[in-house]
Short mmCIF file of C-alpha atoms in Angstrom, two decimals:
data_model
loop_
_atom_site.label_atom_id
_atom_site.label_comp_id
_atom_site.label_asym_id
_atom_site.label_seq_id
_atom_site.Cartn_x
_atom_site.Cartn_y
_atom_site.Cartn_z
CA MET A 1 91.69 82.92 80.86
CA TYR A 2 88.56 82.61 83.15
CA ARG A 3 89.11 83.25 86.83
CA GLN A 4 87.14 82.91 89.82
CA LEU A 5 87.36 83.28 93.75
CA VAL A 6 86.12 79.98 95.54
CA ILE A 7 85.74 80.48 99.38
CA GLU A 8 85.02 78.14 101.76
CA ALA A 9 84.09 79.95 105.31
CA ALA A 10 83.85 77.96 108.55
CA GLU A 11 83.84 79.22 111.79
CA HIS A 12 87.33 78.01 112.51
CA GLU A 13 88.87 78.62 109.25
CA THR A 14 88.39 80.36 105.90
CA ARG A 15 90.18 79.29 102.77
CA VAL A 16 90.08 81.33 99.46
CA ALA A 17 91.17 79.86 96.36
CA LEU A 18 91.97 81.65 93.12
CA LEU A 19 91.22 79.58 90.04
CA GLU A 20 92.47 80.07 86.74
CA ASP A 21 90.71 77.95 84.02
CA GLY A 22 89.51 75.58 86.83
CA THR A 23 92.94 75.19 88.31
CA ILE A 24 93.79 76.42 91.57
CA ALA A 25 96.49 79.15 91.36
CA GLU A 26 96.63 80.81 94.76
CA LEU A 27 95.11 79.62 98.15
CA PHE A 28 94.95 81.77 101.21
CA ILE A 29 94.19 80.50 104.65
CA LYS A 30 93.01 82.21 107.70
CA ARG A 31 92.47 80.37 111.02
CA ARG A 32 91.01 81.27 114.30
CA GLY A 33 93.93 82.67 116.48
CA ASP A 34 96.25 83.30 113.55
CA ALA A 35 98.39 86.37 113.51
CA ASP A 36 96.98 87.70 110.22
CA ILE A 37 97.96 91.27 111.06
CA ALA A 38 99.48 92.54 108.04
CA GLY A 39 97.96 96.12 107.43
CA ASN A 40 96.84 96.58 110.96
CA ILE A 41 97.63 99.90 112.51
CA TYR A 42 98.68 100.08 116.18
CA LYS A 43 99.71 102.60 118.90
CA GLY A 44 102.76 100.94 120.57
CA ARG A 45 105.50 101.80 122.83
CA VAL A 46 109.29 101.44 122.11
CA GLN A 47 110.96 98.78 124.21
CA ARG A 48 114.60 99.05 123.16
CA VAL A 49 116.62 101.10 120.82
CA LEU A 50 119.50 99.33 119.24
CA PRO A 51 121.82 102.13 117.61
CA GLY A 52 124.37 99.40 116.47
CA MET A 53 121.54 97.79 114.12
CA GLN A 54 119.79 101.16 113.60
CA ALA A 55 116.54 99.45 114.69
CA ALA A 56 114.06 99.27 117.69
CA PHE A 57 111.70 96.90 119.09
CA VAL A 58 108.04 98.00 119.66
CA ASP A 59 105.43 96.56 121.81
CA ILE A 60 102.14 96.36 119.95
CA GLY A 61 100.32 93.97 122.14
CA LEU A 62 101.74 90.74 120.76
CA SER A 63 103.67 88.02 122.20
CA GLN A 64 106.88 89.03 120.22
CA ALA A 65 107.78 92.68 120.25
CA ALA A 66 107.76 94.09 116.69
CA PHE A 67 110.90 95.18 114.78
CA LEU A 68 111.21 98.74 113.45
CA TYR A 69 114.12 99.80 110.98
CA VAL A 70 115.26 103.33 110.90
CA ASN A 71 114.44 103.72 107.14
CA ASP A 72 110.81 102.94 108.23
CA ILE A 73 110.77 105.96 110.51
CA PHE A 74 108.50 108.89 109.56
CA PRO A 75 109.84 112.18 111.38
CA ALA A 76 106.37 113.34 112.68
CA ASN A 77 103.85 111.95 115.11
CA PRO A 78 100.27 112.40 114.35
CA GLY A 79 98.96 115.35 116.34
CA GLY A 80 102.09 117.47 115.84
CA GLU A 81 104.22 116.06 118.30
CA SER A 82 108.04 115.78 117.62
CA GLY A 83 109.30 112.32 116.90
CA PRO A 84 108.26 109.52 114.67
CA LEU A 85 104.99 108.53 113.36
CA PHE A 86 104.75 104.76 102.75
CA SER A 87 104.83 101.61 104.08
CA ASP A 88 106.30 98.12 103.05
CA THR A 89 102.57 96.76 103.67
CA GLN A 90 101.51 94.24 101.20
CA GLU A 91 97.96 92.95 101.52
CA ILE A 92 97.41 89.35 101.75
CA PHE A 93 96.66 89.81 98.01
CA THR A 94 99.14 91.60 96.45
CA ASP A 95 98.96 94.03 93.50
CA GLU A 96 101.56 95.55 91.32
CA GLU A 97 100.25 99.15 92.43
CA MET A 98 101.46 98.28 95.80
CA GLU A 99 104.99 97.89 94.16
CA GLU A 100 104.62 101.34 93.22
CA ALA A 101 103.99 102.33 96.69
CA LEU A 102 107.04 100.41 97.77
CA LYS A 103 109.03 102.57 95.72
CA THR A 104 107.80 105.88 97.20
CA PRO A 105 110.73 108.32 97.90
CA ARG A 106 111.46 109.18 101.53
CA SER A 107 112.66 112.57 101.79
CA PRO A 108 116.24 112.78 103.07
CA PRO A 109 117.16 114.91 105.95
CA ALA A 110 117.71 118.59 105.00
CA ASN A 111 121.27 118.70 106.18
CA GLY A 112 122.09 115.64 104.11
CA ARG A 113 123.11 113.52 107.16
CA LYS A 114 122.59 109.90 107.66
CA ILE A 115 119.52 109.36 109.90
CA GLN A 116 120.27 107.93 113.33
CA ILE A 117 117.45 106.03 115.07
CA GLU A 118 118.56 107.27 118.51
CA ASN A 119 117.83 110.94 117.40
CA PHE A 120 114.01 109.82 116.69
CA LEU A 121 113.31 107.13 119.36
CA THR A 122 113.84 106.69 122.95
CA GLU A 123 112.66 103.75 125.21
CA GLY A 124 109.03 104.15 126.54
CA GLN A 125 108.15 106.49 123.66
CA GLU A 126 104.60 105.96 122.40
CA ILE A 127 104.28 105.63 118.45
CA LEU A 128 101.93 104.86 115.60
CA VAL A 129 103.10 102.00 113.56
CA GLN A 130 101.53 99.87 110.63
CA VAL A 131 102.54 96.16 110.33
CA SER A 132 104.27 95.65 107.10
CA LYS A 133 104.98 92.07 107.50
CA GLY A 134 103.53 89.56 109.98
CA PRO A 135 105.41 87.32 112.24
CA LEU A 136 107.23 84.53 110.56
CA GLY A 137 108.31 81.47 112.54
CA THR A 138 110.56 82.88 115.31
CA LYS A 139 110.62 86.41 113.95
CA GLY A 140 108.32 89.21 115.23
CA ALA A 141 106.47 91.35 113.11
CA ARG A 142 107.96 94.18 110.94
CA VAL A 143 106.43 97.57 111.32
CA THR A 144 106.70 100.89 109.72
CA THR A 145 105.52 104.46 110.53
CA TYR A 146 105.02 105.09 106.80
CA VAL A 147 101.23 104.55 106.89
CA SER A 148 99.31 103.25 103.67
CA ILE A 149 95.56 102.33 103.68
CA PRO A 150 94.26 100.45 100.69
CA GLY A 151 90.87 101.12 99.17
CA ARG A 152 89.20 99.93 96.30
CA LEU A 153 90.39 102.34 93.58
CA LEU A 154 93.27 104.05 95.72
CA VAL A 155 95.99 103.49 98.35
CA PHE A 156 96.14 106.29 100.58
CA MET A 157 99.40 107.29 101.93
CA PRO A 158 98.94 110.14 104.58
CA THR A 159 102.66 110.31 105.43
CA THR A 160 104.00 111.06 101.79
CA ASP A 161 102.97 113.49 99.08
CA HIS A 162 103.80 110.88 96.43
CA VAL A 163 101.37 110.40 93.59
CA GLY A 164 101.65 106.98 91.48
CA ILE A 165 99.87 104.73 89.01
CA SER A 166 99.65 100.98 88.86
CA ARG A 167 101.96 99.77 86.33
CA ARG A 168 99.15 97.43 85.01
CA ILE A 169 97.55 100.58 83.59
CA GLU A 170 99.73 100.57 80.47
CA ASP A 171 97.97 103.11 78.11
CA GLU A 172 99.91 106.36 78.42
CA ALA A 173 97.02 108.66 77.71
CA GLU A 174 94.91 106.90 80.56
CA ARG A 175 97.82 107.29 82.92
CA SER A 176 98.19 111.04 82.14
CA ARG A 177 94.56 111.37 82.59
CA LEU A 178 94.49 109.54 85.92
CA LYS A 179 97.55 111.56 86.95
CA ASP A 180 95.97 114.99 86.22
CA LEU A 181 92.56 113.97 87.70
CA ILE A 182 94.11 112.94 91.27
CA THR A 183 96.34 116.00 91.28
CA SER A 184 93.49 118.27 90.77
CA LEU A 185 91.21 116.68 93.05
CA ARG A 186 93.23 116.07 96.31
CA GLN A 187 93.18 118.99 98.47
CA ASP A 188 96.17 118.31 100.78
CA SER A 189 99.81 116.98 100.33
CA MET A 190 99.04 113.52 101.22
CA GLY A 191 99.95 110.68 98.81
CA TYR A 192 97.79 108.27 96.85
CA ILE A 193 98.58 105.33 94.32
CA LEU A 194 95.97 104.82 91.69
CA ARG A 195 95.28 101.19 91.76
CA THR A 196 94.43 99.02 88.51
CA ALA A 197 90.54 99.03 89.35
CA SER A 198 90.92 102.99 88.82
CA GLY A 199 91.40 102.71 85.05
CA GLY A 200 88.56 104.34 83.15
CA VAL A 201 86.73 105.77 86.46
CA ASN A 202 85.54 109.31 86.66
CA GLY A 203 86.40 111.94 89.02
CA GLU A 204 83.25 111.53 91.29
CA LYS A 205 84.06 107.98 92.14
CA LEU A 206 87.80 109.13 93.20
CA ILE A 207 86.40 112.07 95.17
CA TYR A 208 84.08 109.43 97.21
CA GLU A 209 86.95 107.08 97.89
CA MET A 210 89.47 109.91 98.73
CA ALA A 211 86.92 111.21 101.33
CA PHE A 212 86.35 107.76 102.62
CA LEU A 213 90.10 107.01 103.17
CA ARG A 214 90.61 110.55 104.47
CA ASN A 215 87.78 110.13 107.24
CA LEU A 216 89.31 106.60 107.97
CA TRP A 217 92.75 108.21 108.58
CA GLU A 218 91.27 110.80 110.93
CA ASN A 219 89.58 108.18 112.94
CA ILE A 220 92.68 106.42 113.45
CA ILE A 221 94.55 109.63 114.49
CA ALA A 222 91.67 110.42 116.97
CA ARG A 223 91.91 107.01 118.46
CA TYR A 224 95.54 107.39 118.89
CA ARG A 225 95.37 110.39 120.64
CA THR A 226 92.99 108.86 123.38
CA ALA A 227 94.13 104.99 123.53
CA ALA A 228 96.75 103.69 126.02
CA PRO A 229 99.65 101.65 124.18
CA PRO A 230 99.65 99.04 123.12
CA SER A 231 96.35 99.30 121.28
CA LEU A 232 95.04 98.16 117.92
CA LEU A 233 93.76 101.27 115.89
CA HIS A 234 92.88 99.84 112.73
CA GLN A 235 92.17 96.32 111.70
CA GLU A 236 92.40 95.19 107.93
CA LEU A 237 89.59 93.51 106.13
CA THR A 238 88.68 89.97 106.55
CA VAL A 239 90.32 87.68 104.07
CA SER A 240 87.17 87.03 102.16
CA LEU A 241 86.54 90.93 101.81
CA ARG A 242 90.28 91.27 100.82
CA ALA A 243 89.76 88.78 98.04
CA VAL A 244 86.73 90.60 96.77
CA ARG A 245 88.45 94.15 97.16
CA ASP A 246 91.87 93.17 95.35
CA LEU A 247 90.71 90.59 92.90
CA LEU A 248 87.36 90.69 91.88
CA LEU A 249 86.87 92.40 88.25
CA HIS A 250 90.45 92.50 87.19
CA GLU A 251 91.65 89.24 88.54
CA ALA A 252 88.48 87.57 88.70
CA GLU A 253 85.17 87.45 87.00
CA LYS A 254 83.09 85.72 89.75
CA VAL A 255 83.11 84.82 93.61
CA VAL A 256 81.31 81.69 94.90
CA ILE A 257 81.12 81.56 98.75
CA ASP A 258 79.61 78.52 100.95
CA SER A 259 78.62 80.85 103.72
CA ARG A 260 75.32 82.91 104.00
CA GLU A 261 76.70 85.06 106.51
CA GLY A 262 79.87 85.72 104.49
CA TYR A 263 77.79 86.15 101.25
CA GLY A 264 75.70 88.80 103.01
CA ALA A 265 79.04 90.50 104.08
CA ILE A 266 80.25 90.50 100.51
CA VAL A 267 77.18 91.81 98.97
CA SER A 268 77.08 94.65 101.62
CA PHE A 269 80.54 95.54 100.96
CA LEU A 270 80.04 95.71 97.21
CA ASP A 271 76.72 97.65 97.68
CA THR A 272 78.96 100.53 99.34
CA PHE A 273 81.93 100.27 97.10
CA MET A 274 81.04 98.56 93.69
CA PRO A 275 77.31 98.06 93.27
CA SER A 276 77.64 96.94 89.82
CA LEU A 277 79.63 93.95 90.88
CA LYS A 278 77.04 92.27 93.11
CA GLU A 279 75.65 89.90 90.46
CA SER A 280 79.13 88.63 90.58
CA VAL A 281 78.66 86.76 93.82
CA GLU A 282 77.20 83.47 94.10
CA LEU A 283 75.95 81.56 97.23
CA TYR A 284 77.06 77.89 97.07
CA ASP A 285 74.43 75.76 98.95
CA ASP A 286 74.98 72.20 97.83
CA PRO A 287 75.58 69.44 100.77
CA GLU A 288 78.95 68.80 98.94
CA PRO A 289 81.73 70.71 100.45
CA ILE A 290 82.66 73.44 98.05
CA PHE A 291 86.32 72.71 97.74
CA ASP A 292 85.24 68.85 96.87
CA ALA A 293 82.96 70.22 94.13
CA TYR A 294 85.76 72.32 92.44
CA ASN A 295 88.33 69.31 92.82
CA LEU A 296 90.73 71.46 94.97
CA GLU A 297 91.78 69.24 97.76
CA GLY A 298 93.78 66.97 95.41
CA ASP A 299 95.83 70.10 94.27
CA ILE A 300 96.27 71.37 97.84
CA SER A 301 97.63 67.89 98.92
CA ARG A 302 100.17 67.75 95.98
CA ALA A 303 101.32 71.09 97.03
CA LEU A 304 102.54 69.76 100.25
CA LYS A 305 104.46 66.91 98.75
CA ARG A 306 108.12 67.16 98.46
CA LYS A 307 108.25 65.27 95.24
CA VAL A 308 105.96 66.39 92.15
CA TRP A 309 105.54 64.33 89.27
CA LEU A 310 105.58 65.74 85.60
CA LYS A 311 103.39 64.64 82.92
CA SER A 312 106.16 63.39 80.87
CA GLY A 313 107.37 61.17 83.77
CA GLY A 314 110.00 63.61 85.01
CA TYR A 315 109.59 65.12 88.49
CA ILE A 316 110.77 68.10 90.58
CA VAL A 317 111.90 67.84 94.25
CA ILE A 318 111.27 71.03 96.44
CA GLU A 319 113.31 71.34 99.69
CA GLN A 320 112.57 74.21 101.96
CA THR A 321 115.44 75.24 104.47
CA GLU A 322 115.80 78.14 106.79
CA ALA A 323 117.90 80.15 104.40
CA LEU A 324 116.52 79.27 100.93
CA VAL A 325 114.35 76.86 98.97
CA ALA A 326 116.17 74.44 96.59
CA ILE A 327 114.45 72.74 93.66
CA ASP A 328 115.79 69.95 91.80
CA VAL A 329 114.92 68.88 88.24
CA ASN A 330 115.01 65.13 87.22
CA THR A 331 114.12 63.07 83.91
CA GLY A 332 112.61 60.33 86.07
CA ARG A 333 110.91 57.80 83.73
CA TYR A 334 110.92 60.03 80.92
CA VAL A 335 113.49 58.72 78.21
CA GLY A 336 112.60 60.66 75.30
CA LYS A 337 112.11 60.03 71.67
CA HIS A 338 115.33 61.25 69.83
CA ASN A 339 118.56 62.62 71.32
CA LEU A 340 119.49 63.13 74.84
CA GLU A 341 119.70 66.99 74.49
CA GLU A 342 116.17 67.07 73.28
CA THR A 343 114.89 65.07 76.15
CA ILE A 344 116.68 67.08 78.65
CA LEU A 345 115.23 70.41 77.07
CA LYS A 346 111.60 69.12 77.12
CA THR A 347 112.00 67.93 80.69
CA ASN A 348 113.23 71.52 81.77
CA LEU A 349 110.58 73.14 79.96
CA GLU A 350 107.94 71.13 81.38
CA ALA A 351 109.49 71.73 84.75
CA VAL A 352 109.55 75.30 84.50
CA LYS A 353 105.76 75.51 84.03
CA GLU A 354 105.24 73.37 87.18
CA ILE A 355 107.79 75.17 89.06
CA ALA A 356 106.30 78.66 88.49
CA TYR A 357 102.94 76.98 89.55
CA GLN A 358 104.20 75.46 92.69
CA ILE A 359 105.91 78.53 93.72
CA ARG A 360 102.91 80.66 93.41
CA LEU A 361 100.62 78.04 94.94
CA ARG A 362 102.83 77.15 97.88
CA ASP A 363 103.48 80.83 98.36
CA ILE A 364 107.21 80.23 98.51
CA GLY A 365 109.45 83.23 99.26
CA GLY A 366 112.83 84.48 99.61
CA ILE A 367 115.83 82.88 97.74
CA ILE A 368 115.07 80.04 95.37
CA ILE A 369 117.68 77.91 93.81
CA ILE A 370 116.71 75.84 90.92
CA ASP A 371 118.86 73.01 89.45
CA PHE A 372 117.97 72.25 86.30
CA ILE A 373 119.32 69.20 84.28
CA ASP A 374 122.65 70.22 82.46
CA MET A 375 122.32 71.36 78.96
CA GLU A 376 125.08 71.79 76.55
CA LYS A 377 123.49 74.30 74.24
CA ARG A 378 123.54 77.92 75.30
CA THR A 379 120.40 78.50 73.35
CA ASN A 380 118.70 75.86 75.23
CA GLN A 381 119.70 77.44 78.45
CA GLU A 382 118.24 80.82 77.23
CA LYS A 383 114.93 78.95 76.22
CA VAL A 384 114.43 77.63 79.79
CA TYR A 385 115.44 81.13 81.34
CA ASN A 386 113.06 83.03 79.22
CA ALA A 387 110.26 80.35 79.77
CA LEU A 388 110.53 80.76 83.57
CA LYS A 389 110.57 84.66 83.26
CA GLU A 390 107.33 84.37 81.12
CA ALA A 391 105.76 81.97 83.42
CA ALA A 392 106.65 84.08 86.47
CA LYS A 393 104.84 87.19 84.86
CA ARG A 394 101.35 85.65 86.37
CA ASP A 395 102.67 85.86 89.91
CA ARG A 396 101.48 89.11 91.69
CA SER A 397 104.40 88.77 94.31
CA ARG A 398 107.56 90.59 93.03
CA THR A 399 110.19 88.23 91.46
CA HIS A 400 113.67 88.54 90.04
CA ILE A 401 115.20 85.95 88.25
CA LEU A 402 118.96 85.69 87.02
CA PRO A 403 120.30 83.84 84.04
CA MET A 404 121.28 80.28 84.45
CA SER A 405 124.79 79.97 85.69
CA GLU A 406 127.66 77.70 84.33
CA LEU A 407 126.72 74.94 86.93
CA GLY A 408 123.35 74.73 85.35
CA LEU A 409 121.75 76.63 88.53
CA MET A 410 119.06 79.50 88.13
CA GLN A 411 118.76 81.93 91.17
CA MET A 412 115.54 83.78 91.79
CA THR A 413 113.93 85.78 94.52
CA ARG A 414 110.30 86.23 95.54
CA LYS A 415 108.97 88.55 97.95
CA ARG A 416 108.00 86.92 101.26
CA VAL A 417 105.00 88.58 103.16
CA ARG A 418 103.70 85.58 104.98
CA ARG A 419 104.23 81.92 105.75
CA SER A 420 104.41 79.55 103.02
CA LEU A 421 101.62 77.19 102.42
CA THR A 422 103.58 74.20 103.98
CA ARG A 423 104.50 76.17 107.01
CA THR A 424 100.89 77.17 107.27
CA LEU A 425 99.44 73.65 107.15
CA CYS A 426 102.20 71.53 108.40
CA GLU A 427 104.43 71.12 111.36
CA PRO A 428 108.05 69.78 112.01
CA CYS A 429 107.95 65.97 112.40
CA PHE A 430 107.87 65.03 116.27
CA TYR A 431 110.11 62.29 115.48
CA CYS A 432 112.92 63.86 113.33
CA GLU A 433 112.23 67.43 114.70
CA GLY A 434 112.16 68.82 111.21
CA GLU A 435 115.41 67.13 110.03
CA GLY A 436 113.63 65.13 107.47
CA PHE A 437 115.87 62.02 108.52
CA LEU A 438 116.21 59.44 111.28
CA ILE A 439 119.04 57.62 112.43
CA SER A 440 118.70 54.24 111.00
CA SER A 441 117.81 51.13 113.31
CA GLN A 442 121.25 49.57 112.48
CA THR A 443 123.14 52.84 113.47
CA ILE A 444 121.02 53.05 116.88
CA CYS A 445 121.92 49.25 117.69
CA TYR A 446 125.59 50.06 117.21
CA ASN A 447 125.13 53.30 119.40
CA ILE A 448 123.86 51.37 122.17
CA PHE A 449 126.80 48.94 121.75
CA ARG A 450 129.25 51.87 122.27
CA GLU A 451 127.43 53.23 125.27
CA ILE A 452 127.38 50.14 127.05
CA MET A 453 130.86 49.75 126.57
CA ARG A 454 131.42 53.22 128.16
CA GLU A 455 129.31 52.72 131.07
CA SER A 456 130.58 49.15 131.63
CA ARG A 457 134.03 50.15 133.04
CA ASP A 458 132.27 51.57 136.24
CA MET A 459 129.60 48.90 136.58
CA GLN A 460 129.65 46.62 139.67
CA GLY A 461 126.26 44.99 139.05
CA VAL A 462 125.54 41.31 137.95
CA ARG A 463 123.64 42.26 134.93
CA LEU A 464 122.12 44.97 132.95
CA THR A 465 118.63 46.03 131.88
CA LEU A 466 118.39 47.87 128.43
CA ARG A 467 114.94 49.43 127.71
CA VAL A 468 114.53 50.54 124.05
CA ASN A 469 111.85 51.15 121.47
CA PRO A 470 109.90 47.81 120.44
CA GLU A 471 111.29 48.09 116.89
CA ILE A 472 115.01 48.33 118.21
CA ALA A 473 114.13 45.35 120.79
CA ASP A 474 112.99 43.09 117.77
CA LEU A 475 116.16 44.21 115.88
CA LEU A 476 118.58 43.16 118.84
CA HIS A 477 116.64 39.96 119.41
CA GLY A 478 116.89 39.13 115.62
CA GLU A 479 119.37 40.49 112.94
CA GLU A 480 121.41 42.44 115.22
CA ARG A 481 121.47 39.64 117.96
CA HIS A 482 125.39 39.60 117.64
CA VAL A 483 125.59 42.94 119.15
CA ILE A 484 124.10 41.85 122.68
CA THR A 485 126.14 38.39 122.28
CA SER A 486 129.33 40.28 121.83
CA LEU A 487 128.73 42.78 124.61
CA GLU A 488 127.74 39.91 127.20
CA ARG A 489 131.14 38.37 126.17
CA ILE A 490 133.08 41.32 126.62
CA ILE A 491 131.65 42.86 129.67
CA GLY A 492 130.96 39.40 131.27
CA LYS A 493 127.23 40.33 132.27
CA GLN A 494 123.88 39.26 131.12
CA ILE A 495 122.01 41.92 129.16
CA VAL A 496 118.28 41.90 129.59
CA ILE A 497 116.23 43.72 126.73
CA TYR A 498 112.76 45.29 127.59
CA PRO A 499 110.72 47.02 124.92
CA ASN A 500 108.92 50.38 125.76
CA ALA A 501 106.28 51.68 123.34
CA LYS A 502 106.54 55.12 124.52
CA PHE A 503 110.34 55.46 123.63
CA HIS A 504 111.60 57.47 120.56
CA MET A 505 113.20 55.14 118.00
CA GLU A 506 116.50 56.77 119.08
CA GLU A 507 115.95 56.64 122.83
CA PHE A 508 117.19 54.08 125.30
CA ASP A 509 118.03 53.46 128.91
CA ILE A 510 120.66 51.24 130.47
CA PHE A 511 120.16 50.22 134.23
CA GLU A 512 122.60 48.22 136.39
CA ILE A 513 121.35 45.38 138.53
CA LEU A 514 123.40 45.29 141.52
CA LYS A 515 122.23 41.78 142.69
CA ASP A 516 119.90 38.96 141.95
#
């Protein structure tokens, strides 16, 4: 499979697309002003300690306070002071070696007692934290004091002594070599994860990166000692450079970027860390927009649709809610060629590929419930389950899939690190306020009838004025004219309708005219 990175870098927005055989598989977007802060390290100040939740709110200089759980507290401040300082940090481009970092063991208290957050944090305390998950919707950022700093070959973890190796390095001899090499090279008790890119490298390159990451950490500590909270101590790379660092070589063979400035930054970055890969970077300078040249805009627009059609004529419907994502599979126009069970199986298997693709492209996270078309044969259910597990292997975000239930539902979870594509590119409808439905025009007319009936009891005027949306006004003058006629007969007053284009479809006002 041929993979390449296509980067559209504008002053207001940068879009990075990972292409697999010419088809967009993942899309990452960074806009000016976005809170793209995952991986940033701050000097913060504890605002509130919540013993009942075993958590604390930390001011790191954002509009919303960050959230710190007790399990994310390392019991030593930089500089040796008493009190808190592996991280759940996942870069915007996740990789399986970060999964190893996520499993890094935290040392339990020596006395075996359960850690209580009030024993480590007090309000007003200064603390060094790293953002493990950026703000999502109304939720503030999640932070940790277990710091991890990713490089090209290594993930440096100064607050733990764990040494791990990416699961993508499968050769046992190579894993053993790397483990012995890093153990012999490190001159401290700090932790490291050997990333996928470290496979086959020699000790000289590891020594260089270890020194670079160690110096970076020492600079962070030096800034921590002098900075006033809240302060940003270390900022992650730009989205373009992270793409190059995390995906080039093992995930992609080529990078194409349409910005001369961005091209220079990438070449300079590679010259420092990966000189042999500079030839993999290409500057796109044609007048046609780069995403148009690679036919990506259509796939992006399709990824924002609720309904996605399958080639066979079937379709899937994707509904995102606050708590979970529901995906429904339907046969649509597909009628099959033989028996019903075969038609259903073929539709479900085709849907599996599209579902895995859409989940990855839309960057859907959290709980996902998939309602496949009911299949009678257990063997067919297992085929669909195994097909989904196989399709999910391409996804670098951690997923967990359960077998199909008796109701024909399949449950899965996918690690959520940032907003989905829909949440990034869309906003709730100003008309329905995100509900997805409007009250029908006919229902609005009948609501008006009932409201006038309620208010008419206390009215002393000679007639009523009704202001409504123009579409409702047309309906009350036309098909639903009987509503007004009936009201005038019951209350004994004339009703005059005035359309107002500024009114919401469901909005209306009733005024009493006291005299002519």
